[in-house]
mmCIF file of C-alpha atoms and ligand atoms in Angstrom:
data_model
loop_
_atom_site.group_PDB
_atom_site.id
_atom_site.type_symbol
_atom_site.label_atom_id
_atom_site.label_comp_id
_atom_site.label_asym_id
_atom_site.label_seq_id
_atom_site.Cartn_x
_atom_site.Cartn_y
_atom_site.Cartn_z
ATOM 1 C CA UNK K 1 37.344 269.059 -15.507
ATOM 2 C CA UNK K 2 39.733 271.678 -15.373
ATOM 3 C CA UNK K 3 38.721 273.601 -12.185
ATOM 4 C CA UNK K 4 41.917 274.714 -9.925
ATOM 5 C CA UNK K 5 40.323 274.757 -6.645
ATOM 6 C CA UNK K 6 41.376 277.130 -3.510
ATOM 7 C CA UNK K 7 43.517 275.480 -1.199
ATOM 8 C CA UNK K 8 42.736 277.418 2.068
ATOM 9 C CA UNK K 9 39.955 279.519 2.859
ATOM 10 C CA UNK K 10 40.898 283.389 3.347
ATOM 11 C CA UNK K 11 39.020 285.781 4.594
ATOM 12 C CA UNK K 12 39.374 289.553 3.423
ATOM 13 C CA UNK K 13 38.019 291.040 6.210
ATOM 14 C CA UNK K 14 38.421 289.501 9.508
ATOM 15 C CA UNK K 15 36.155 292.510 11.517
ATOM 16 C CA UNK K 16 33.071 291.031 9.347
ATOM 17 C CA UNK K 17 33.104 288.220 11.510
ATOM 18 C CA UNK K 18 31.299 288.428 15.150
ATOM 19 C CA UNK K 19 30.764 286.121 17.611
ATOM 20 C CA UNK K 20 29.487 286.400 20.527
ATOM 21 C CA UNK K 21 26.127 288.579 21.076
ATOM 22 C CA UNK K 22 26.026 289.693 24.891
ATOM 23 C CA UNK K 23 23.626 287.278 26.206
ATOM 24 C CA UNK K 24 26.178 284.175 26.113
ATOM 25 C CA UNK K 25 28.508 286.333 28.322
ATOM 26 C CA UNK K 26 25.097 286.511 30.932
ATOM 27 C CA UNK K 27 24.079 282.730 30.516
ATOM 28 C CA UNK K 28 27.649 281.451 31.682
ATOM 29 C CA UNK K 29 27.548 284.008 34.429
ATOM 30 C CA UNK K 30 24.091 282.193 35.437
ATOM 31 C CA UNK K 31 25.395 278.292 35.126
ATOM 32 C CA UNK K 32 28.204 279.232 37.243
ATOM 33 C CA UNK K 33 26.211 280.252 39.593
ATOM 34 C CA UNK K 34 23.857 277.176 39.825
ATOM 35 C CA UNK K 35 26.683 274.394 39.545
ATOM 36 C CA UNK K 36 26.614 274.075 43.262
ATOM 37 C CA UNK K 37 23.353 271.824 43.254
ATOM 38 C CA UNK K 38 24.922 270.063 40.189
ATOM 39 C CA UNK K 39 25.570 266.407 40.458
ATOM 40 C CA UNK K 40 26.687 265.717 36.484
ATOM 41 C CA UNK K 41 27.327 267.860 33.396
ATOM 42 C CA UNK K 42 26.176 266.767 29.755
ATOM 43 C CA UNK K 43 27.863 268.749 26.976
ATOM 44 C CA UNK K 44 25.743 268.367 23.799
ATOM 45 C CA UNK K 45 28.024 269.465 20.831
ATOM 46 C CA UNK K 46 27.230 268.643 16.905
ATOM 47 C CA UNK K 47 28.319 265.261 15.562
ATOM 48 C CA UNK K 48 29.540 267.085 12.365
ATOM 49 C CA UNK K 49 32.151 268.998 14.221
ATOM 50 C CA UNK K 50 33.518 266.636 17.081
ATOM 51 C CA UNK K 51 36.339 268.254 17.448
ATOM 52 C CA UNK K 52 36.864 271.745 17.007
ATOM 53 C CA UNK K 53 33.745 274.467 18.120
ATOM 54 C CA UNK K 54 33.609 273.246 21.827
ATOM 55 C CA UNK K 55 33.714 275.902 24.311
ATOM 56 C CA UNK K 56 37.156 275.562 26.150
ATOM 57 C CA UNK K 57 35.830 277.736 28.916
ATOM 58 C CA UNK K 58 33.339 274.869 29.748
ATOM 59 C CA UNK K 59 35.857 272.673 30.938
ATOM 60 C CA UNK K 60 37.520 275.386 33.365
ATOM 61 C CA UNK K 61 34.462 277.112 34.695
ATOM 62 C CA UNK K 62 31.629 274.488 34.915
ATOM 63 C CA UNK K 63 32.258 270.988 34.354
ATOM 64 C CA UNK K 64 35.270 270.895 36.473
ATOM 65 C CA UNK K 65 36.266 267.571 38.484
ATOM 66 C CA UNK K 66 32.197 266.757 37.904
ATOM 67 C CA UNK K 67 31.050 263.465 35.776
ATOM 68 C CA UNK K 68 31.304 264.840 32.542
ATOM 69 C CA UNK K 69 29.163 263.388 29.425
ATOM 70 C CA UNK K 70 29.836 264.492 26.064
ATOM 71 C CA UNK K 71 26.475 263.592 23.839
ATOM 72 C CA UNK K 72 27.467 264.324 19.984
ATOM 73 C CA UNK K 73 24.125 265.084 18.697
ATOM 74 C CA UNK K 74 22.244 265.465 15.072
ATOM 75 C CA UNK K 75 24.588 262.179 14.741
ATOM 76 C CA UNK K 76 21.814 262.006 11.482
ATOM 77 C CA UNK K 77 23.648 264.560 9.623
ATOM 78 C CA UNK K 78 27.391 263.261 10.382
ATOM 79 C CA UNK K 79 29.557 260.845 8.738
ATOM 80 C CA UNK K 80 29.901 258.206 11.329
ATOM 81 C CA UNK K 81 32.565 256.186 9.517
ATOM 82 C CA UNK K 82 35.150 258.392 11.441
ATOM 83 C CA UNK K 83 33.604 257.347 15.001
ATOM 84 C CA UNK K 84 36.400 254.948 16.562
ATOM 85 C CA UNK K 85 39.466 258.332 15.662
ATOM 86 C CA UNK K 86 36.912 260.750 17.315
ATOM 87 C CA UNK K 87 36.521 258.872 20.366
ATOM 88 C CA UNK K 88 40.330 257.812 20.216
ATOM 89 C CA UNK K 89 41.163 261.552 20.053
ATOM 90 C CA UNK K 90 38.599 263.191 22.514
ATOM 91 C CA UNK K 91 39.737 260.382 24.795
ATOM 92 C CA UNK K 92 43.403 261.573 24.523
ATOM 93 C CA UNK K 93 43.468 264.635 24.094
ATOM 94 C CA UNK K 94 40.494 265.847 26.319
ATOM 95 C CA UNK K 95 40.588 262.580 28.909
ATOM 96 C CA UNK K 96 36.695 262.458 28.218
ATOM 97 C CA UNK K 97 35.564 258.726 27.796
ATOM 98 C CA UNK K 98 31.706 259.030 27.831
ATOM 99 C CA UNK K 99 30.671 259.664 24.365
ATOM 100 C CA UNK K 100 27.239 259.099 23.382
ATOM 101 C CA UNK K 101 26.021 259.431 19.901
ATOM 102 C CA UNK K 102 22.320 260.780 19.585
ATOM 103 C CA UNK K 103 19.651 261.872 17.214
ATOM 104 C CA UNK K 104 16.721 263.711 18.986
ATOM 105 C CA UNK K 105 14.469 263.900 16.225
ATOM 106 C CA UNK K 106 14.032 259.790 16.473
ATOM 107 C CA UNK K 107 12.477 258.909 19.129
ATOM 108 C CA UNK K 108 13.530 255.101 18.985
ATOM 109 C CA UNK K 109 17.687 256.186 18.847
ATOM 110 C CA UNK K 110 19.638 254.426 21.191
ATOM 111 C CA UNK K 111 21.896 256.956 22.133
ATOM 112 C CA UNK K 112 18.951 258.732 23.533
ATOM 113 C CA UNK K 113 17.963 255.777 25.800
ATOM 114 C CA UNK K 114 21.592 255.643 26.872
ATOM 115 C CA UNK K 115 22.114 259.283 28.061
ATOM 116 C CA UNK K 116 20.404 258.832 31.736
ATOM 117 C CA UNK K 117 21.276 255.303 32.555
ATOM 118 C CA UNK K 118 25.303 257.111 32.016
ATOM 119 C CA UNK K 119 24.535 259.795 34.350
ATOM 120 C CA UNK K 120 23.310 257.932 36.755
ATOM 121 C CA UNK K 121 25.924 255.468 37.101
ATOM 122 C CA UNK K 122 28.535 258.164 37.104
ATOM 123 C CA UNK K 123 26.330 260.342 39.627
ATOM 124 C CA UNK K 124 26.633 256.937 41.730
ATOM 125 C CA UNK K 125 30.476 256.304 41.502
ATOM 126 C CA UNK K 126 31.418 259.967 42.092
ATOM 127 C CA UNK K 127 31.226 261.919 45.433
ATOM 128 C CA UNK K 128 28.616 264.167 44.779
ATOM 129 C CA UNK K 129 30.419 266.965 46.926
ATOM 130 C CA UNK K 130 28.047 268.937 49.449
ATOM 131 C CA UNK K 131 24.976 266.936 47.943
ATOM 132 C CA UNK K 132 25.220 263.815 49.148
ATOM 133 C CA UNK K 133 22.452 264.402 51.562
ATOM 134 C CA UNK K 134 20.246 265.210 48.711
ATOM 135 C CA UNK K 135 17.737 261.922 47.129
ATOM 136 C CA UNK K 136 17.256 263.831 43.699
ATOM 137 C CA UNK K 137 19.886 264.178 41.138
ATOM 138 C CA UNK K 138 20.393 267.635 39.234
ATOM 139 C CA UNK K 139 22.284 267.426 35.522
ATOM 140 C CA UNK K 140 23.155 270.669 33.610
ATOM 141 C CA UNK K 141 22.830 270.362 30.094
ATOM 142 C CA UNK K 142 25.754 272.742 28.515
ATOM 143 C CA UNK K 143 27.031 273.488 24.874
ATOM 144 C CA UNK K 144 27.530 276.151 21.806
ATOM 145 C CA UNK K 145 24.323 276.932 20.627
ATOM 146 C CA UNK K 146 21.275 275.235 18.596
ATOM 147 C CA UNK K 147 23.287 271.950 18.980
ATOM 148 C CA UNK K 148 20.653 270.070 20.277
ATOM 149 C CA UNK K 149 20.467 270.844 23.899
ATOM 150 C CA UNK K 150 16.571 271.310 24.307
ATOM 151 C CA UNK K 151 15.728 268.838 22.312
ATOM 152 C CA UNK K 152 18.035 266.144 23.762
ATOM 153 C CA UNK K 153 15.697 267.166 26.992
ATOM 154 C CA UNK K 154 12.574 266.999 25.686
ATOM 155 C CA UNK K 155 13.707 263.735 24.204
ATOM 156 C CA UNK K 156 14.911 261.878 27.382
ATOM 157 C CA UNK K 157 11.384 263.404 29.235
ATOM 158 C CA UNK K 158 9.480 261.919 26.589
ATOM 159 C CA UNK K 159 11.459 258.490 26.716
ATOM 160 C CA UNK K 160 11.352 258.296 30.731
ATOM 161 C CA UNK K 161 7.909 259.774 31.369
ATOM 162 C CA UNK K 162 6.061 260.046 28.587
ATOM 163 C CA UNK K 163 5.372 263.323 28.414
ATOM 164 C CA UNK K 164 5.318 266.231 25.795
ATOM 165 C CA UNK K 165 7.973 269.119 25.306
ATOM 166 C CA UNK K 166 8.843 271.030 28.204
ATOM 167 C CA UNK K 167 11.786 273.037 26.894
ATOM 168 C CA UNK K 168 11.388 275.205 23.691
ATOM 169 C CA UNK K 169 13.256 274.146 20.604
ATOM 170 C CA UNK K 170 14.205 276.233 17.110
ATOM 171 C CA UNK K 171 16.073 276.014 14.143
ATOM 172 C CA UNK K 172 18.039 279.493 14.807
ATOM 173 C CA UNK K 173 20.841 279.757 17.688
ATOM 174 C CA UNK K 174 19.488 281.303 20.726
ATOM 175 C CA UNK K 175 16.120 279.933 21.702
ATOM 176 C CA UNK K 176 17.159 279.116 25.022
ATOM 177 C CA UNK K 177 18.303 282.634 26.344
ATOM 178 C CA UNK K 178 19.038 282.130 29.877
ATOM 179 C CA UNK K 179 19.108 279.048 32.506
ATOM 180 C CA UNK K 180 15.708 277.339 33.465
ATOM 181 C CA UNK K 181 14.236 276.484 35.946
ATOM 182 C CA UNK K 182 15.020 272.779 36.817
ATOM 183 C CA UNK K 183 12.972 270.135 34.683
ATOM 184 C CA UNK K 184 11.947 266.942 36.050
ATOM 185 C CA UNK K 185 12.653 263.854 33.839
ATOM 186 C CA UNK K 186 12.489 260.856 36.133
ATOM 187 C CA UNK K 187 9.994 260.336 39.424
ATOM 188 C CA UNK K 188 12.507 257.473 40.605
ATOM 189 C CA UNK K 189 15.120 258.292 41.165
ATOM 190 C CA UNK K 190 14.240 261.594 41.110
ATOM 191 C CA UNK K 191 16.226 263.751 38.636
ATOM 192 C CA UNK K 192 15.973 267.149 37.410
ATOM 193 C CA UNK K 193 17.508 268.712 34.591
ATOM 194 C CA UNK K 194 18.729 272.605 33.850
ATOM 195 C CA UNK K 195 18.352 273.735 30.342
ATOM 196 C CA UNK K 196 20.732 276.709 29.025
ATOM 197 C CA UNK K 197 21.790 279.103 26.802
ATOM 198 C CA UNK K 198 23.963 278.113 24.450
ATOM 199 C CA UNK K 199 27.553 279.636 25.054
ATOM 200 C CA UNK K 200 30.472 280.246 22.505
ATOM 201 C CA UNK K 201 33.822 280.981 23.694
ATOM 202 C CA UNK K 202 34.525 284.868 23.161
ATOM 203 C CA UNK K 203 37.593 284.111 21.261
ATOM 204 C CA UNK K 204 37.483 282.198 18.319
ATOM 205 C CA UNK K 205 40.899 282.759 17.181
ATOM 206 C CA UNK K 206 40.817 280.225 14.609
ATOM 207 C CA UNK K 207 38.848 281.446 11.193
ATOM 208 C CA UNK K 208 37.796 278.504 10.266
ATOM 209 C CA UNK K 209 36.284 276.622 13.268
ATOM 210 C CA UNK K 210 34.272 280.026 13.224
ATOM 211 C CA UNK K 211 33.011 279.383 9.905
ATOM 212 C CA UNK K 212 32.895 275.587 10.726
ATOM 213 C CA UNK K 213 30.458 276.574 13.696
ATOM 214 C CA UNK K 214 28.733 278.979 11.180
ATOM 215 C CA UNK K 215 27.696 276.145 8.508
ATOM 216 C CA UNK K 216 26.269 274.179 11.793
ATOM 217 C CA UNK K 217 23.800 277.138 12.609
ATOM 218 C CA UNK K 218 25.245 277.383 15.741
ATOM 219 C CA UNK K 219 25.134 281.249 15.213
ATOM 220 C CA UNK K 220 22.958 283.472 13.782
ATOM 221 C CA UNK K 221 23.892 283.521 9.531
ATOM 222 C CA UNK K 222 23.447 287.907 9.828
ATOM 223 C CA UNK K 223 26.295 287.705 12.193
ATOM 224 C CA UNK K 224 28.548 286.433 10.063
ATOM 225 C CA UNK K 225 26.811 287.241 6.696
ATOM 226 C CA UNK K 226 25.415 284.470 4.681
ATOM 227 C CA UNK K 227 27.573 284.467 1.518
ATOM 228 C CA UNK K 228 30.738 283.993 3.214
ATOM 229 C CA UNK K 229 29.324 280.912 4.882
ATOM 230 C CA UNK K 230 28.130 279.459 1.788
ATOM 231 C CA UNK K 231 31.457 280.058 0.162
ATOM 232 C CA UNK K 232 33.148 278.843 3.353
ATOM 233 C CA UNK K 233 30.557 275.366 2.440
ATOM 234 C CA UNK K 234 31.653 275.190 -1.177
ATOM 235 C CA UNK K 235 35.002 275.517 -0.448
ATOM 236 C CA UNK K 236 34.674 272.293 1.736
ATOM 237 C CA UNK K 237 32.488 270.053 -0.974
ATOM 238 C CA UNK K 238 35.531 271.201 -3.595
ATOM 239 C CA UNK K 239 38.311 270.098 -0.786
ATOM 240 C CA UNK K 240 36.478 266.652 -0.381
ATOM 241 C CA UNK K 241 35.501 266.322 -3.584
ATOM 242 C CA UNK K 242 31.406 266.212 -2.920
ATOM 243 C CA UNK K 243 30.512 267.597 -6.289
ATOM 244 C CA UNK K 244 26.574 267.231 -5.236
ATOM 245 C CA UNK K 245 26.053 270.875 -5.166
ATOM 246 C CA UNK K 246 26.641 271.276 -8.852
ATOM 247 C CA UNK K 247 23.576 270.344 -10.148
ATOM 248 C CA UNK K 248 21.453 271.223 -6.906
ATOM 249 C CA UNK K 249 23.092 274.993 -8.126
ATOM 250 C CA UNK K 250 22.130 274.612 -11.534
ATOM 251 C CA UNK K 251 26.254 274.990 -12.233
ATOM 252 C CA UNK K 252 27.703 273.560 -15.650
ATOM 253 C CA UNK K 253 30.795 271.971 -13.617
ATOM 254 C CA UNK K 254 32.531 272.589 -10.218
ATOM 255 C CA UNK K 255 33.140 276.186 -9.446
ATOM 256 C CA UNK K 256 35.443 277.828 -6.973
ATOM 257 C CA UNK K 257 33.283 281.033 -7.062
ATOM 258 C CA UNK K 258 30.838 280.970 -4.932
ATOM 259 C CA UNK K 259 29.278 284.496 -6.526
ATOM 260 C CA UNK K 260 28.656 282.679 -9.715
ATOM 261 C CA UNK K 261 26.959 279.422 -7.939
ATOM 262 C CA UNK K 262 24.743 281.221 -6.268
ATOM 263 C CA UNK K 263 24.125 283.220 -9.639
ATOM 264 C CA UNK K 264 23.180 280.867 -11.715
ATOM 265 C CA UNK K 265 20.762 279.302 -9.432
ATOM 266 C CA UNK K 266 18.967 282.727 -8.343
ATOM 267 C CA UNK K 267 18.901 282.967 -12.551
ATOM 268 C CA UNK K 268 17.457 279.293 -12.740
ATOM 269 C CA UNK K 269 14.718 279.725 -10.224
ATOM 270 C CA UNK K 270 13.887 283.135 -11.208
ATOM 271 C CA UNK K 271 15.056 284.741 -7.911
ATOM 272 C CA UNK K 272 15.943 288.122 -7.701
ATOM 273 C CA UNK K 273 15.610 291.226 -6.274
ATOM 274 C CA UNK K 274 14.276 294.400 -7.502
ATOM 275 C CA UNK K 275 15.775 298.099 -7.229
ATOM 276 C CA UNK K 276 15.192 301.456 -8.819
ATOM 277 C CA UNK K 277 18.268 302.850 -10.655
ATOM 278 C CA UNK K 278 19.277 306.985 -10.616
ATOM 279 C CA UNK K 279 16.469 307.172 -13.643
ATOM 280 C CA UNK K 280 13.875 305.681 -11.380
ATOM 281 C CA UNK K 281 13.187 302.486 -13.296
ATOM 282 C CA UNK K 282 13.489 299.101 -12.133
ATOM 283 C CA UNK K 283 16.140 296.985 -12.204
ATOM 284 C CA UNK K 284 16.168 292.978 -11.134
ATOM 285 C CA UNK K 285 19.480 291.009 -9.747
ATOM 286 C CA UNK K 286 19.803 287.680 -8.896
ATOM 287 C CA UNK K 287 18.964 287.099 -5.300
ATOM 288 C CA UNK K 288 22.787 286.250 -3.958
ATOM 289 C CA UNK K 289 21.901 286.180 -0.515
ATOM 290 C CA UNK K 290 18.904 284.418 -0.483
ATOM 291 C CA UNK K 291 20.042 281.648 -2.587
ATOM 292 C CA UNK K 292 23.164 281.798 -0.599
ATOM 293 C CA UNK K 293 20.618 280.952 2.761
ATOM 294 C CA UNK K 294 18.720 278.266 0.563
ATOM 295 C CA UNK K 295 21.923 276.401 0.065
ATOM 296 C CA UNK K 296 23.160 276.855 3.612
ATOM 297 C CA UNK K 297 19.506 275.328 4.629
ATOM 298 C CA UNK K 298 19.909 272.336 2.055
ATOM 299 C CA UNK K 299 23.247 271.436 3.584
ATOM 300 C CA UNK K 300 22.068 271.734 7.167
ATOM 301 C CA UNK K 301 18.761 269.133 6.272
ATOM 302 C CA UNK K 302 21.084 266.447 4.476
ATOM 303 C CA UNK K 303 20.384 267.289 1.032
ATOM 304 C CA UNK K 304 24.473 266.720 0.181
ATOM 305 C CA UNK K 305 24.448 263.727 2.715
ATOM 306 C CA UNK K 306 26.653 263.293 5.098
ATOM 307 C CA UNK K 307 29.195 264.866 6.427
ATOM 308 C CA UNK K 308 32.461 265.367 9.108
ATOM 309 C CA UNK K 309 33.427 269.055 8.680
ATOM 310 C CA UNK K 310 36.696 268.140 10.960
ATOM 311 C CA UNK K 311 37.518 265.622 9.177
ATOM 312 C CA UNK K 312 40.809 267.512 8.357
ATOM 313 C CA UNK K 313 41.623 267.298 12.090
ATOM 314 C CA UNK K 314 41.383 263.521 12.647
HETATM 315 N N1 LIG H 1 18.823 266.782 12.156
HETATM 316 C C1 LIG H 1 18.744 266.937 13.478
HETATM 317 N N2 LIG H 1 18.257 268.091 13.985
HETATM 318 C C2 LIG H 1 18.197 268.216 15.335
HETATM 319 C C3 LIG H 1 18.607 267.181 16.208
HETATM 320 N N3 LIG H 1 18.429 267.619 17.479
HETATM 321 C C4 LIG H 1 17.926 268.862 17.393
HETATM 322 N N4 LIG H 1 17.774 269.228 16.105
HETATM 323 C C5 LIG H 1 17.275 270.521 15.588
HETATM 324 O O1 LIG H 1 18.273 271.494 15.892
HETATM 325 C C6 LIG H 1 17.653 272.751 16.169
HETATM 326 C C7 LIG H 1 18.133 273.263 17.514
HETATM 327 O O2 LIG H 1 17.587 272.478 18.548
HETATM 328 P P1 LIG H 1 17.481 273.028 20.046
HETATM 329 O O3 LIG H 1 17.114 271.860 20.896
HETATM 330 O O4 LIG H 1 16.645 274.250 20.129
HETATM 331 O O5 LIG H 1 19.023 273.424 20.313
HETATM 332 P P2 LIG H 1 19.643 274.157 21.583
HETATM 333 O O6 LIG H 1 21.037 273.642 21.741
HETATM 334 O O7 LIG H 1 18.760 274.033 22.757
HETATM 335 O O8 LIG H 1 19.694 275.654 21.041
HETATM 336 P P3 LIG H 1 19.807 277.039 21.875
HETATM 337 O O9 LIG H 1 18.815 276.991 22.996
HETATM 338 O O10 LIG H 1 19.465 278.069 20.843
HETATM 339 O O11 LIG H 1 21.222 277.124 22.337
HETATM 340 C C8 LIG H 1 16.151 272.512 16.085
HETATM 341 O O12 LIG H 1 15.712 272.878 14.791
HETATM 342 C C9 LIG H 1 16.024 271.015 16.298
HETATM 343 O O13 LIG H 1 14.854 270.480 15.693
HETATM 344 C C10 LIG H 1 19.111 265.967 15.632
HETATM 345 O O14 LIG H 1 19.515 265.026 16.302
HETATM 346 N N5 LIG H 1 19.148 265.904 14.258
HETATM 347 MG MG1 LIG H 2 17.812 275.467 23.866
#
């Protein structure tokens, strides 16, 4: 194999690459807002990216001296084999000690079960601030978006009470577009639970944890354009050596370029995309783009196995 792989990921064009669409400015306006009949905050983040792609605002403007939980979810997806460093370092380096690991799509997963009996006990040891007069217990459920947030919800509901979805879930960020009203997930104690929007911070400084958040669907591919996030992807498998995408692209051997990847396998599936050239006739290209979202949507189901996109931080 005689393949020189990149090693660091440049962009060209910096401007291509936006963030944050004006309702996540809104939807942290509206948390704020609420946090004063807030007992306990659980930030839901994606297992794959522990580390980097958490909102640094949370921690200053809503969870504040409140119990904090941090639930690493789609733990399905994410190479666990890292846990005991992530936990050493969040511990450290963010003095956050409640780290639950959860899969909502499994009804049966542990870390599920173990969200509310956590919240509760910290609800109990802490001082509640003006609502310890109140019986029922309010959690905010915070993070970027399409981490898991709804669904972690609608999970614990189902768990405690049996009872079908009450908050809507999608596969694209930004289902949830502004705080709900409260949900109820336990009769006793009583406990109600806010749903929000998904929030990114507004400055991303770092490239990469962008593209990091990118790959993790946690925002909309148009935003940042869908070939640069697959290239941002191969780049990765080639740094870790996961050479699983060669033959799911149809590629001879590893490839740095991400334009000829996504070539050959818009060639080998017979997807492409028809204009008219300056005579008028038809002409057909390989469909870049939408094999470029195909391989983005393999990676995000578990079709290369999995993975710990930080693992370069730990
Ligand atoms: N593989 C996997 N997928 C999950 C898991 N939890 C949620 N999902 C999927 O992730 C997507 C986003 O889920 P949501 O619950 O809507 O996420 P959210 O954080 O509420 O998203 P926003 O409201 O858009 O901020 C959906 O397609 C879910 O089915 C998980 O543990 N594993
Ligand atoms: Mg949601």
């Amino acid at each position: 194999m005689t393949t020189k792989f990149r090693e660091s990921f440049k962009i060209v064009d910096k401007a291509l690459l936006r963030w944050f669409p004006g309702h996540m400015g809104k939807g942290m306006k509206q948390m704020q807002q609420k946090l004063k009949s807030v007992d306990c905050i659980i930030e839901v983040h994606d297992a794959r990216i522990p580390i980097s792609g958490r909102n640094p605002d949370f921690k200053y403007s809503i969870s504040g001296l409140r119990p904090h939980i941090l639930v690493l979810n789609k733990m399905d997806l994410a190479d666990l084999s890292y846990k005991q460093r992530i936990e050493d370092k969040i511990k450290v380096n963010q003095n956050i000690s409640n780290i639950i690991y959860t899969n909502c799509k499994d009804s049966l997963c542990p870390g599920v079960k173990q969200v509310m009996p956590t919240a509760l006990n910290l609800i109990k040891n802490s001082n509640r601030f003006n609502r310890s007069e109140n019986c029922d217990y309010r959690i905010m459920v915070i993070g970027v978006p399409n981490v898991g947030k709804s669904s972690l919800i609608n999970a614990i509901r189902s768990n405690i009470l049996g009872r079908k979805k009450a908050a809507p879930v999608g596969g694209v960020a930004g289902i949830t577009r502004a705080v709900q009203h409260q949900i109820k997930i336990s009769h006793n104690p009583l406990v109600y639970v806010l749903d929000t929007p998904g929030v990114l911070s507004p400055t991303i400084i770092n490239v990469e944890t962008g593209l990091k958040l990118a790959v993790c669907a946690t925002l909309q591919d148009h935003l940042v354009g869908e070939e640069i996030i697959a290239d941002y992807l191969l780049y990765w498998f080639n740094k870790n050596k996961n050479f699983d995408y060669v033959t799911y692209l149809n590629c001879d051997e590893p490839t740095d370029d991400i334009r000829i990847a996504l070539a050959k396998a818009a060639i080998y599936r017979q997807s492409s995309i028809k204009y008219r050239d300056l005579s008028g006739s038809y002409i057909y290209r390989p469909d870049l783009q939408g094999m470029a979202r195909n391989f983005l949507n393999a990676y995000r189901t578990g079709v290369f196995g999995k993975t710990l996109l930080d693992n370069d931080l730990l």
